[in-house]
CSV table of C-alpha atoms and ligand atoms in Angstrom, one decimal:
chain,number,residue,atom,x,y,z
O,1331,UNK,CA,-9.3,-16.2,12.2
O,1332,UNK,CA,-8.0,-13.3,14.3
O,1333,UNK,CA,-10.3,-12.2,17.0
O,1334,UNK,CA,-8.7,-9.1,17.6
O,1335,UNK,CA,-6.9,-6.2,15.5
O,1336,UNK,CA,-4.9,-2.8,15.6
O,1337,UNK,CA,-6.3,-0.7,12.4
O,1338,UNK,CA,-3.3,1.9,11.7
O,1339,UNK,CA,-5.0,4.5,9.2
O,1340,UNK,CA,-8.6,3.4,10.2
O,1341,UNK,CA,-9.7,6.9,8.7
O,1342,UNK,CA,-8.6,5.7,5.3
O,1343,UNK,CA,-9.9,4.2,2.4
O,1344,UNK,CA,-8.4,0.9,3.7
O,1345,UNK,CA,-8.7,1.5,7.0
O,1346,UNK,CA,-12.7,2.2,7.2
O,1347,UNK,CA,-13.0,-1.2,5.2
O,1348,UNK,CA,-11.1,-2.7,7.3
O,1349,UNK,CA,-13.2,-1.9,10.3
O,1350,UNK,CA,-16.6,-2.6,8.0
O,1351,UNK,CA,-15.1,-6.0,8.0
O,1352,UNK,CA,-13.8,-7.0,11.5
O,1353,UNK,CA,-17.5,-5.7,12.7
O,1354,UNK,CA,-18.9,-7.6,10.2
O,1355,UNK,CA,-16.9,-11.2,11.2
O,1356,UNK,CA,-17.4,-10.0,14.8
O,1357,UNK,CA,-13.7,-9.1,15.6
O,1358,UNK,CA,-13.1,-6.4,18.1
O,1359,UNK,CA,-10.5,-3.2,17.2
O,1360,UNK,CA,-8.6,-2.6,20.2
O,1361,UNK,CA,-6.6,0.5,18.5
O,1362,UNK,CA,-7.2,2.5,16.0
O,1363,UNK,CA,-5.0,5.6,14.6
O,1364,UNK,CA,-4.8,8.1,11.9
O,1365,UNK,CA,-3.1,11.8,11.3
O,1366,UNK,CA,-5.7,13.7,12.2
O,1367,UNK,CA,-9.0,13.1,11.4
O,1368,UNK,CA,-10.1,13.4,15.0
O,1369,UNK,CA,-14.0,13.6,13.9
O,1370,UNK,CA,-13.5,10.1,12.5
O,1371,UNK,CA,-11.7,9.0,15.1
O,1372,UNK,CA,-14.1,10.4,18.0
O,1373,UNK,CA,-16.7,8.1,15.8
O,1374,UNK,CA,-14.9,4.8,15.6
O,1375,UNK,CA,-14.0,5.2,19.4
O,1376,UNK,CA,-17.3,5.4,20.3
O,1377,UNK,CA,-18.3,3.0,18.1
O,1378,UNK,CA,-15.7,0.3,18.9
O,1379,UNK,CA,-14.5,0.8,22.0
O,1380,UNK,CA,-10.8,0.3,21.8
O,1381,UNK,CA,-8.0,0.6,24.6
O,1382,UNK,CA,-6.0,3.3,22.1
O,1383,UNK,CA,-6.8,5.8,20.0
O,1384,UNK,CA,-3.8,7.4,18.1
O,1385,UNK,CA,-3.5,10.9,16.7
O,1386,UNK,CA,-0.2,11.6,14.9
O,1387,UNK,CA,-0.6,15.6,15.0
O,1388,UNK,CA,-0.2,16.6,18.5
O,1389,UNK,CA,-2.3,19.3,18.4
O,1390,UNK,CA,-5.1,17.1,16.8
O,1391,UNK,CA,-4.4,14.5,20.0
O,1392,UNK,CA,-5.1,16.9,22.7
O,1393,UNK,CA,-8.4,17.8,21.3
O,1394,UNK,CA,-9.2,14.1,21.1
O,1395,UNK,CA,-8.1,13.4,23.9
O,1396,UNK,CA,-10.1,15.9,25.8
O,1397,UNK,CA,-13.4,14.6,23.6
O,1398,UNK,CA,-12.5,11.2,24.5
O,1399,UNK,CA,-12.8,11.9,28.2
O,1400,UNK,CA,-15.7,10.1,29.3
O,1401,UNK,CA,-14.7,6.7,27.5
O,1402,UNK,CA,-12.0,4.4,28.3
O,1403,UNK,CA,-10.0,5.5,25.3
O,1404,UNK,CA,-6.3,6.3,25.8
O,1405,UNK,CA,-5.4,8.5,23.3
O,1406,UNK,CA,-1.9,9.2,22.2
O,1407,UNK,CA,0.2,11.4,20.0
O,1408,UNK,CA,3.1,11.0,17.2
O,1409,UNK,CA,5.4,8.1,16.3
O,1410,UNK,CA,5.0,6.9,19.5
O,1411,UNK,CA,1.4,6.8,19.7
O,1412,UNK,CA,1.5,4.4,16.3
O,1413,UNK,CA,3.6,2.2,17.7
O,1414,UNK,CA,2.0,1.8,20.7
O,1415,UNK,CA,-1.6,1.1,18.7
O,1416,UNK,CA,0.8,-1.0,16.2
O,1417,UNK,CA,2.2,-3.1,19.5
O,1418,UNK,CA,-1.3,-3.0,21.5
O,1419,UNK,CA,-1.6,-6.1,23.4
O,1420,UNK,CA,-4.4,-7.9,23.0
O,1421,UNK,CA,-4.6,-6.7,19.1
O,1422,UNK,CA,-3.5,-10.5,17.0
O,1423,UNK,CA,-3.1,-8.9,13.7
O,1424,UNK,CA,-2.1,-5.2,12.7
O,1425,UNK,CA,-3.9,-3.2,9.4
O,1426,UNK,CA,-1.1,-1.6,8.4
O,1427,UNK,CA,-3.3,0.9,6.0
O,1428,UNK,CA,-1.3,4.4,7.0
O,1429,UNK,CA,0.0,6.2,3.4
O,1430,UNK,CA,3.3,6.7,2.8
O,1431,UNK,CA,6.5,5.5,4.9
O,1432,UNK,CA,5.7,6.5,8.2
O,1433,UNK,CA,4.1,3.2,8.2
O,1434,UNK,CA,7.9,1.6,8.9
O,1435,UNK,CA,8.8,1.8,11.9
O,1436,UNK,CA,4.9,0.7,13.9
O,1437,UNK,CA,5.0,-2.1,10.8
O,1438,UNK,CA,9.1,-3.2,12.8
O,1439,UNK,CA,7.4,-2.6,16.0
O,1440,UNK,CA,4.3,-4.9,15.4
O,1441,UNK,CA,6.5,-7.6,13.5
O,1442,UNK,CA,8.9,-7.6,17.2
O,1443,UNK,CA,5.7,-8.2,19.5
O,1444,UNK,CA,5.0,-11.2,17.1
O,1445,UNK,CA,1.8,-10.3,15.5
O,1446,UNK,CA,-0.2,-10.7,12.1
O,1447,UNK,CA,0.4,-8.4,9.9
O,1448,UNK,CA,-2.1,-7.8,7.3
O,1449,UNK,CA,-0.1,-5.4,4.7
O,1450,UNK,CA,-2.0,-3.0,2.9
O,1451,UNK,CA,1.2,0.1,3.3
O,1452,UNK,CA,3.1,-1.1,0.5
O,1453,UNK,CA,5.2,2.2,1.1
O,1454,UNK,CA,7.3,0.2,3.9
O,1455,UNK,CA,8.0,-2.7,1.9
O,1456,UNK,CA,9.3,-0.5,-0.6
O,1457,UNK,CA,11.5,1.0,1.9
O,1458,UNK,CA,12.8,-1.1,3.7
O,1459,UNK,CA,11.8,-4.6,2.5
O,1460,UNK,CA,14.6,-6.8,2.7
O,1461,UNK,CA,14.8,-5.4,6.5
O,1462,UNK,CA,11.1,-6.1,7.1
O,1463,UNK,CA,10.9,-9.8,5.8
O,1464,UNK,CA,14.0,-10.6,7.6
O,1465,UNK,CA,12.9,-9.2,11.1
O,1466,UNK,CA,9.9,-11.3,10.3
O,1467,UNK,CA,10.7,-14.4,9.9
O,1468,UNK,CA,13.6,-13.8,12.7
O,1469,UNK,CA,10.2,-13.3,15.1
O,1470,UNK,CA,7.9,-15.6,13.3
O,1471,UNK,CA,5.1,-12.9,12.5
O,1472,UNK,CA,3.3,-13.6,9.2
O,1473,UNK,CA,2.8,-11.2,7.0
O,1474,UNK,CA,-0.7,-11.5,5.1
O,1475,UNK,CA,-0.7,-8.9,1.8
O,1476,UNK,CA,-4.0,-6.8,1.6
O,1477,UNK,CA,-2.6,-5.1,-1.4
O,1478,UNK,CA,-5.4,-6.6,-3.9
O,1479,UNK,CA,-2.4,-8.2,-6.2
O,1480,UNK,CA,-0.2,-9.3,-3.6
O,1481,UNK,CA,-3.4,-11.0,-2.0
O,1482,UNK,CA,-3.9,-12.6,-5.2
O,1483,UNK,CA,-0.4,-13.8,-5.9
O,1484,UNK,CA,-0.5,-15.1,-1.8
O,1485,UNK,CA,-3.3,-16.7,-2.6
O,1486,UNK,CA,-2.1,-18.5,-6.1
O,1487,UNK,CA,0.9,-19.5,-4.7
O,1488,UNK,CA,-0.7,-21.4,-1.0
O,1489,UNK,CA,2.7,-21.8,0.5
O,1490,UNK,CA,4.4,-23.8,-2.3
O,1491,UNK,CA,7.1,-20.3,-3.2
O,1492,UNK,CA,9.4,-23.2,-3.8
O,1493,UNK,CA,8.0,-24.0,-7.2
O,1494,UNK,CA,7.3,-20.8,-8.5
O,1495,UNK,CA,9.1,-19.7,-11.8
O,1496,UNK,CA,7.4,-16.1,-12.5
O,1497,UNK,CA,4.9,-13.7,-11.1
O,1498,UNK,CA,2.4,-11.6,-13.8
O,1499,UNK,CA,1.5,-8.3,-12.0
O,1500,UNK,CA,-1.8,-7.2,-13.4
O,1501,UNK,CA,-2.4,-3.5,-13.6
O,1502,UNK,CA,-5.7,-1.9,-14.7
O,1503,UNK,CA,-3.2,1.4,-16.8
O,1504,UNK,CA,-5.1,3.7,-14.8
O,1505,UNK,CA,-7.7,6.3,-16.0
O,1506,UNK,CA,-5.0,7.8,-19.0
O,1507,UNK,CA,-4.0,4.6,-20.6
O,1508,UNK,CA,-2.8,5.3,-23.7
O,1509,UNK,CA,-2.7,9.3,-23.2
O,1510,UNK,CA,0.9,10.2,-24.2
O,1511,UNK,CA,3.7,12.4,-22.1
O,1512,UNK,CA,1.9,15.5,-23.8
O,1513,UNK,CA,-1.6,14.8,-23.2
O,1514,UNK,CA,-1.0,14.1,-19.5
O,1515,UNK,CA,0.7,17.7,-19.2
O,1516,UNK,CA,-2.9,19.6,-18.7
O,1517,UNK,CA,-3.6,16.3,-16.3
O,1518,UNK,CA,-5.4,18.2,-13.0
O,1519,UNK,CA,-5.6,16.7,-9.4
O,1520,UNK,CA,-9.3,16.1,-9.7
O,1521,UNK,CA,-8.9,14.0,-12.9
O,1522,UNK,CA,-5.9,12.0,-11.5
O,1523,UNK,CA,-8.0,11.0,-8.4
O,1524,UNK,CA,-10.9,9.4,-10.3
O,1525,UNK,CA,-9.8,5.7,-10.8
O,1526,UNK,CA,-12.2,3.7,-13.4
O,1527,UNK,CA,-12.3,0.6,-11.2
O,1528,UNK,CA,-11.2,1.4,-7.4
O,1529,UNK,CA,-12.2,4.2,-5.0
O,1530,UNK,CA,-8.7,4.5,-3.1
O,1531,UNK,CA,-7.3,7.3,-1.1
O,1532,UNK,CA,-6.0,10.3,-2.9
O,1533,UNK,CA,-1.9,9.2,-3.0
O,1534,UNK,CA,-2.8,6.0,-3.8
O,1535,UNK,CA,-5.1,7.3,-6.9
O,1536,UNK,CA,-2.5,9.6,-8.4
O,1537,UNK,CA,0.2,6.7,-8.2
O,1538,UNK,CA,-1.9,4.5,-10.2
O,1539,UNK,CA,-2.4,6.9,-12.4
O,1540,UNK,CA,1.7,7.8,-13.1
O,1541,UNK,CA,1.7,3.9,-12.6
O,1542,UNK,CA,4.3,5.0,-10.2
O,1543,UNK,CA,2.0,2.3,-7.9
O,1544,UNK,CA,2.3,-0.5,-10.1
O,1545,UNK,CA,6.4,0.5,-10.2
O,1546,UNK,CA,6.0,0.3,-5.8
O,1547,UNK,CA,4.1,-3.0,-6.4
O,1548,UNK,CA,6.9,-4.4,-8.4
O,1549,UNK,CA,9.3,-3.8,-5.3
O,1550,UNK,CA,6.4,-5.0,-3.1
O,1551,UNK,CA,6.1,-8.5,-4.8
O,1552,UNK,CA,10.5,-8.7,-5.0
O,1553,UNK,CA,10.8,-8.6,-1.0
O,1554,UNK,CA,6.9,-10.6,-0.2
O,1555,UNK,CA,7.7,-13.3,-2.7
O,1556,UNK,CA,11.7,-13.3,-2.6
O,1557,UNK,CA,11.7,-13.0,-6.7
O,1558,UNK,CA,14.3,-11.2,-8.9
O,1559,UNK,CA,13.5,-7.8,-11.0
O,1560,UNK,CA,13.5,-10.4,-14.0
O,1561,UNK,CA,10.9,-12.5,-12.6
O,1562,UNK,CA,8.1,-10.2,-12.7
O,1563,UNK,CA,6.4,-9.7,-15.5
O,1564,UNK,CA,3.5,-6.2,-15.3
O,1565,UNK,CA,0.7,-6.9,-17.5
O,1566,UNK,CA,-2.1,-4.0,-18.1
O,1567,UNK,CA,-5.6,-5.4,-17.7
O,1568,UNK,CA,-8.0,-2.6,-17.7
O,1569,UNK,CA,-11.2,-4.7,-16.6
O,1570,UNK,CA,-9.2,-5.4,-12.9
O,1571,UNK,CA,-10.6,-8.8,-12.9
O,1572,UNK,CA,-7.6,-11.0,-12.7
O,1573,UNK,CA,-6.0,-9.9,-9.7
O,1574,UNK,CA,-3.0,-11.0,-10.8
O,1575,UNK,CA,-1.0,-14.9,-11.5
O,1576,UNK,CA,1.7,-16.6,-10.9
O,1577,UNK,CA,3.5,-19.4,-13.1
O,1578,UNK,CA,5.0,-22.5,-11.6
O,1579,UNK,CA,8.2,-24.3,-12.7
O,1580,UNK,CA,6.5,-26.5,-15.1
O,1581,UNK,CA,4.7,-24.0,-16.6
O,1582,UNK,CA,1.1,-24.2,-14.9
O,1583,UNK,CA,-0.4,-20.4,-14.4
O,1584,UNK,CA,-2.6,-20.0,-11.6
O,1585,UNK,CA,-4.5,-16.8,-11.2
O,1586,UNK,CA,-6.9,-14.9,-8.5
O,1587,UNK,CA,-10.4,-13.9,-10.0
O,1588,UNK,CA,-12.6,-11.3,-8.6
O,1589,UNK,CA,-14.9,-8.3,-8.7
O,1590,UNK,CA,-12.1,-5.2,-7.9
O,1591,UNK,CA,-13.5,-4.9,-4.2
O,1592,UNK,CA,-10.8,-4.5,-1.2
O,1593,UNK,CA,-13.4,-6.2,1.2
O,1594,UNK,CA,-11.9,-9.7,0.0
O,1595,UNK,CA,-8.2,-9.1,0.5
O,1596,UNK,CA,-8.6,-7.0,3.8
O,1597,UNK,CA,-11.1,-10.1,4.8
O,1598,UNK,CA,-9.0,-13.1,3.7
O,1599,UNK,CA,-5.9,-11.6,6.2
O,1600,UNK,CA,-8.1,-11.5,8.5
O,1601,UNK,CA,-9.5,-14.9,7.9
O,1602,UNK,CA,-6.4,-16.6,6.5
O,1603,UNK,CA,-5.9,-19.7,6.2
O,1604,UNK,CA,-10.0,-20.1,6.6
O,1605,UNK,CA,-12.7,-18.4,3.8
O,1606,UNK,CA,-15.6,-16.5,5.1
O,1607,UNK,CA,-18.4,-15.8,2.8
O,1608,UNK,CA,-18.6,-12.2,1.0
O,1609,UNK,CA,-19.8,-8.7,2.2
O,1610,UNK,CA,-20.2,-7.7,-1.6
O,1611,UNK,CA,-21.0,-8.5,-5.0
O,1612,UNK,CA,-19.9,-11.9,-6.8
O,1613,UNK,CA,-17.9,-12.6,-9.9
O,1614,UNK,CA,-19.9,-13.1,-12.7
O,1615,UNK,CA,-17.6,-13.8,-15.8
O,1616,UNK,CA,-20.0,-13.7,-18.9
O,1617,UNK,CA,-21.2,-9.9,-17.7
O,1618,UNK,CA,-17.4,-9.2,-18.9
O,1619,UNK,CA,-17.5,-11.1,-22.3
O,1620,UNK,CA,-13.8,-10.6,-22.7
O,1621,UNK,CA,-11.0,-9.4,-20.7
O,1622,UNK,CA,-7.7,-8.3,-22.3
O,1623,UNK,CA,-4.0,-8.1,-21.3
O,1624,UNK,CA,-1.2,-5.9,-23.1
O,1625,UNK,CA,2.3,-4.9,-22.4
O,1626,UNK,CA,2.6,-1.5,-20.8
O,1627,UNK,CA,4.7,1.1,-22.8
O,1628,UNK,CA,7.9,2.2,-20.5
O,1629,UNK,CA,8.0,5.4,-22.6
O,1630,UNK,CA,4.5,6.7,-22.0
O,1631,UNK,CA,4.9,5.9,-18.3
O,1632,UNK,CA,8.5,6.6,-16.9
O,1633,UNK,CA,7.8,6.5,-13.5
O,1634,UNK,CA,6.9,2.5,-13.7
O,1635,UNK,CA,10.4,2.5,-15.6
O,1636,UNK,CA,11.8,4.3,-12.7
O,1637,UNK,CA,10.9,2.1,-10.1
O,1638,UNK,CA,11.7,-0.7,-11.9
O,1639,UNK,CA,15.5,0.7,-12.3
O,1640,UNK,CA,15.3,1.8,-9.0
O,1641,UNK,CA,14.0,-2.3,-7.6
O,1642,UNK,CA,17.3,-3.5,-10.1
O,1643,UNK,CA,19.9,-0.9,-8.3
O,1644,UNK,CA,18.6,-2.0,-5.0
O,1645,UNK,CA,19.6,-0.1,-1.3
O,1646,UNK,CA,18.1,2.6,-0.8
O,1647,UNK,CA,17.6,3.5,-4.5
O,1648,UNK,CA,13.7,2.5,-4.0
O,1649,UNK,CA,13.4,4.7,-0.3
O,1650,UNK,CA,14.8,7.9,-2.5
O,1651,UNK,CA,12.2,6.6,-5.3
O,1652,UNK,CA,9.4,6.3,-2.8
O,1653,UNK,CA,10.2,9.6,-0.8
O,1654,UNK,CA,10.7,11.5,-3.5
O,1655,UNK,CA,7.1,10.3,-5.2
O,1656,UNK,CA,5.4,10.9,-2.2
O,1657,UNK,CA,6.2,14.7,-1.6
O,1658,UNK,CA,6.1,15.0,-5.3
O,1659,UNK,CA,2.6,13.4,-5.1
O,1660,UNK,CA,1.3,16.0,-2.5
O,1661,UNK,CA,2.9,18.9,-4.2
O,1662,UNK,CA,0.7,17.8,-7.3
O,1663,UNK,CA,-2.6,17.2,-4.9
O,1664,UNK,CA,-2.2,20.9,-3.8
O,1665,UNK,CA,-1.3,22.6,-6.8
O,1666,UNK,CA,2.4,23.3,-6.5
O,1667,UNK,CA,3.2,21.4,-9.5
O,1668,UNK,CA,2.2,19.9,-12.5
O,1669,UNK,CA,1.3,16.3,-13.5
O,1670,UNK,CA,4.6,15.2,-15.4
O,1671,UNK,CA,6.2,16.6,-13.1
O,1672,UNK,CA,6.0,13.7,-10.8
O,1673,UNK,CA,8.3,12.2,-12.3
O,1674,UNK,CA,10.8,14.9,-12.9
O,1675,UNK,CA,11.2,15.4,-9.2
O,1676,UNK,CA,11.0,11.5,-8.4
O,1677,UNK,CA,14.1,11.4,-11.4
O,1678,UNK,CA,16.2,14.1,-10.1
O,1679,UNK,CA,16.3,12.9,-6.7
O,1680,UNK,CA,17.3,9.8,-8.0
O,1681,UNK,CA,19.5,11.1,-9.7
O,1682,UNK,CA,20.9,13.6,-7.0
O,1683,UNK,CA,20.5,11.9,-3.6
O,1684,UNK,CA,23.4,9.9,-2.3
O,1685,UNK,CA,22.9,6.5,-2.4
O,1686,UNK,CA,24.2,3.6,-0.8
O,1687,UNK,CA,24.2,-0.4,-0.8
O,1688,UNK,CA,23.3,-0.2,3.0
O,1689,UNK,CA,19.5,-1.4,3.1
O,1690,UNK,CA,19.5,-1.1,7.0
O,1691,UNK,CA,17.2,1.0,9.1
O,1692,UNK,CA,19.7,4.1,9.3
O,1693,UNK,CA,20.1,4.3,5.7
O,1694,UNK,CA,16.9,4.1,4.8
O,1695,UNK,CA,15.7,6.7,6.9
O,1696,UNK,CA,18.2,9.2,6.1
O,1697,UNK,CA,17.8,8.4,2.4
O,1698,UNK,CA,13.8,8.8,2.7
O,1699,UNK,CA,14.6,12.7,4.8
O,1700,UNK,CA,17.4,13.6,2.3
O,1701,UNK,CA,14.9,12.7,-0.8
O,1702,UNK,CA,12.1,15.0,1.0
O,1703,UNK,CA,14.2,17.8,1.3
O,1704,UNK,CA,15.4,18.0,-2.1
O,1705,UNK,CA,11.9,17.6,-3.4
O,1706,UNK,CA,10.6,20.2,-1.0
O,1707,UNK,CA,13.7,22.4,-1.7
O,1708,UNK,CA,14.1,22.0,-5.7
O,1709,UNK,CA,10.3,22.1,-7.3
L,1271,LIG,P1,-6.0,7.2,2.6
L,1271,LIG,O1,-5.3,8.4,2.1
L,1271,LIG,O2,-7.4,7.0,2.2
L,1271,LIG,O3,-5.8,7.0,4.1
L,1271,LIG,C1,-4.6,7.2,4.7
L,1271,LIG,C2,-4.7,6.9,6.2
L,1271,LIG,O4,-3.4,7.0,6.8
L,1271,LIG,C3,-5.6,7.9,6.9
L,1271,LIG,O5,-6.2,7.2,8.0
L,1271,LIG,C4,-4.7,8.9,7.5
L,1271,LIG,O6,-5.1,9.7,8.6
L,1271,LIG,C5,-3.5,8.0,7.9
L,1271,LIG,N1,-2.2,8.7,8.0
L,1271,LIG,C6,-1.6,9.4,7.1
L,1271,LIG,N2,-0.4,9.8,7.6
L,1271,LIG,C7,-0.3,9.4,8.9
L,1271,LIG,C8,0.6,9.5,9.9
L,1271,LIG,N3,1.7,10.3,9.8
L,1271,LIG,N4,0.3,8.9,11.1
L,1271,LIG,C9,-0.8,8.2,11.3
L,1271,LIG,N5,-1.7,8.1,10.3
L,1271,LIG,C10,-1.5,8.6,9.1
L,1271,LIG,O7,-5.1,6.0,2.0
L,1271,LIG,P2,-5.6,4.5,1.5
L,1271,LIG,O8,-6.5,3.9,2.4
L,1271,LIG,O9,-6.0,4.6,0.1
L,1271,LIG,O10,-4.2,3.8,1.4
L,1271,LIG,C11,-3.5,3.4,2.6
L,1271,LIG,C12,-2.4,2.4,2.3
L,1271,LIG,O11,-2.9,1.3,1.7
L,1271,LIG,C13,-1.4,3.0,1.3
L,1271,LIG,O12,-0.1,2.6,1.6
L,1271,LIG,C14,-1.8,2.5,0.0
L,1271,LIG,O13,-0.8,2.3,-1.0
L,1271,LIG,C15,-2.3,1.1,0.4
L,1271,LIG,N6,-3.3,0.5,-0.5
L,1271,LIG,C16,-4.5,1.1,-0.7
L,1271,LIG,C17,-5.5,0.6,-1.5
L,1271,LIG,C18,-6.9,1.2,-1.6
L,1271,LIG,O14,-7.7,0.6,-2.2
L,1271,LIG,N7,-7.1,2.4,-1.1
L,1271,LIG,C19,-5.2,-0.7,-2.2
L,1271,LIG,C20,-4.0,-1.3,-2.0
L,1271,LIG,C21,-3.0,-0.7,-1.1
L,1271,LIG,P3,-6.0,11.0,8.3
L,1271,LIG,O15,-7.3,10.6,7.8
L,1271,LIG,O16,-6.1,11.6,9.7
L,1271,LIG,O17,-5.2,11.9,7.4
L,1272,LIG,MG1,-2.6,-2.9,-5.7
């Protein structure tokens, strides 16, 4: 077990049960960070005592900083500030638990000063993923999935990636499973961000929603497992019991049971290879009675189909994709758009953005700006 961590996005929905859980296992936070929720911040400062405190907004920082005064709480400001709570010394493992793809560059930083990293910012991976596993295992930093499936398919596998045939992504459909393109189109922000099994951060909600965060996942489990497009198979299981499987080459499935709680996946990286015993409530399988798997319909949810074109082109097809769905996403949250149109924008800048077989650093950050600024400029 890790004794100490760096929580990036420890005002989030992660990030605050991330913190619940290192005070509960006794592990100290050394940095924290977040965009600006500097009342939170001020709070978990006192509360934990680390060396950093990071504020992305600049404006945010200085008012922290001067609130921070009396306590031994650096606080810092902008990319720089992230990487430095991302790279903080004594930290052993980094929550990566920041939304969107800011989290790339602290999540390269963290993997270069060799620590854990326990990945919950499935944005990055998305990204850049084929540049993040390599610089991993070039530095030999382990990266632990918090993502609830990825944790499940981490733990199903237990290092044997050798004999593995086929991963079966579980996804719950969402709170309009079944709702067709024109009964999504009166779809509102407030009903998008009510999940029927997980309380997650608003971006988070409204991609599982689109299904646009099962499409992420996809890429996610391509670059965390090394598995082709054709070797993951998404399987809707409303209940959000089985976390998810994997099958082995001789056909055996193994799956990951559990109540749909985050505490377990943010505690096993933590934890891993070890098993601590639970903060919450225990499986109990006969309160289900059944639980039931379908195929997903493609048609009534494009922006899984996107993705998954997006994963099969490869490059920086999936940084345009994930850009694209992420300004799209907050344009919906405030109003500026409608519901389907997620996936119009998400489309067109596929569709318009150039795009290139270059996966490296450069590329993908260029690709991620250009795909903002056509969403920003063209909806
Ligand atoms: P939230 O929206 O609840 O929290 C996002 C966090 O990121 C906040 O702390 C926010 O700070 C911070 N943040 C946002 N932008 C920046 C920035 N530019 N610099 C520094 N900090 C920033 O998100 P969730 O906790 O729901 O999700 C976090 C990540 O975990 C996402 O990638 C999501 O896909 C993934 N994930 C989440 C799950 C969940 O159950 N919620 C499950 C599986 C994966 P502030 O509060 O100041 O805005
Ligand atoms: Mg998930």
């Amino acid at each position: 077990m890790v004794n100490t961590i760096s929580v990036l996005g420890s005002t989030g929905s992660v990030g605050r049960q991330s913190v619940a859980v290192a005070q509960r296992l006794g592990i100290k936070v050394s940095a924290i960070a977040a965009y600006s929720n500097i009342d939170l911040l001020e709070e978990q400062a006192r509360r934990l005592g680390p060396r950093i405190a990071a504020v992305f907004s600049e404006d945010a920082a200085g008012e922290l900083r001067q609130r921070l005064s009396d306590t031994g709480t650096e606080v810092l400001s902008g990319m720089d500030g992230l990487i430095a709570a991302a790279t903080e010394e004594s930290a052993g493992c980094v929550i990566t638990a920041v939304s969107g793809s800011v989290g790339l560059q602290p999540t390269i930083a963290a993997i270069r000063a060799h620590k854990r990293i326990g990945l919950a910012n499935k944005e990055t991976l998305v990204c850049a993923g084929r540049l993040v596993m390599e610089e991993a295992a070039r530095c030999g930093a382990e990266i632990i999935p918090v993502d609830s499936e990825h944790s499940a398919i981490f733990q199903c596998l237990a290092g044997k990636r050798g004999e593995l045939r086929s991963v079966m992504l579980t996804a719950s459909g969402g709170p309009f499973l079944g709702w067709t393109r024109e009964q999504t189109r009166a779809v509102t922000p407030e009903m998008a961000v009510r999940h029927p099994n997980w309380s997650m951060g608003a971006k988070i909600s409204v991609d599982s929603a689109t299904m646009m965060n099962k499409g992420l996942e996809f890429i996610e489990a391509m670059h965390l497992f090394a598995v082709g497009p054709d070797d993951i198979r998404v399987v809707i299981h409303p209940e959000s019991v089985v976390h998810s499987a994997v099958e082995f080459i001789d056909g055996a499935v193994i799956a990951q049971l559990g109540v749909p709680d985050m505490a377990l996946p943010i505690q096993y990286a933590l934890t891993y290879p070890e098993r601590r015993a639970p903060s919450g409530r225990r499986l109990k399988l006969s309160d289900y009675g059944s639980l039931t798997f379908r195929e997903p319909d493609l048609e009534q949810t494009p922006c899984l189909a996107l993705a998954m074109e997006a994963a099969r082109r490869g490059g920086t097809a999936p940084a345009i994709l994930n850009a694209a769905n992420e300004v799209a996403v907050h344009k919906f949250l405030r109003g500026e758009i409608g519901y389907n149109e997620i996936y119009g924008c998400v489309d067109s800048a596929l569709s318009s953005i150039y795009y290139t077989d270059d996966a490296g650093l450069e590329a993908v950050l260029a690709a991620d700006r250009a795909a903002r600024i056509h969403v920003e400029e063209a909806f």
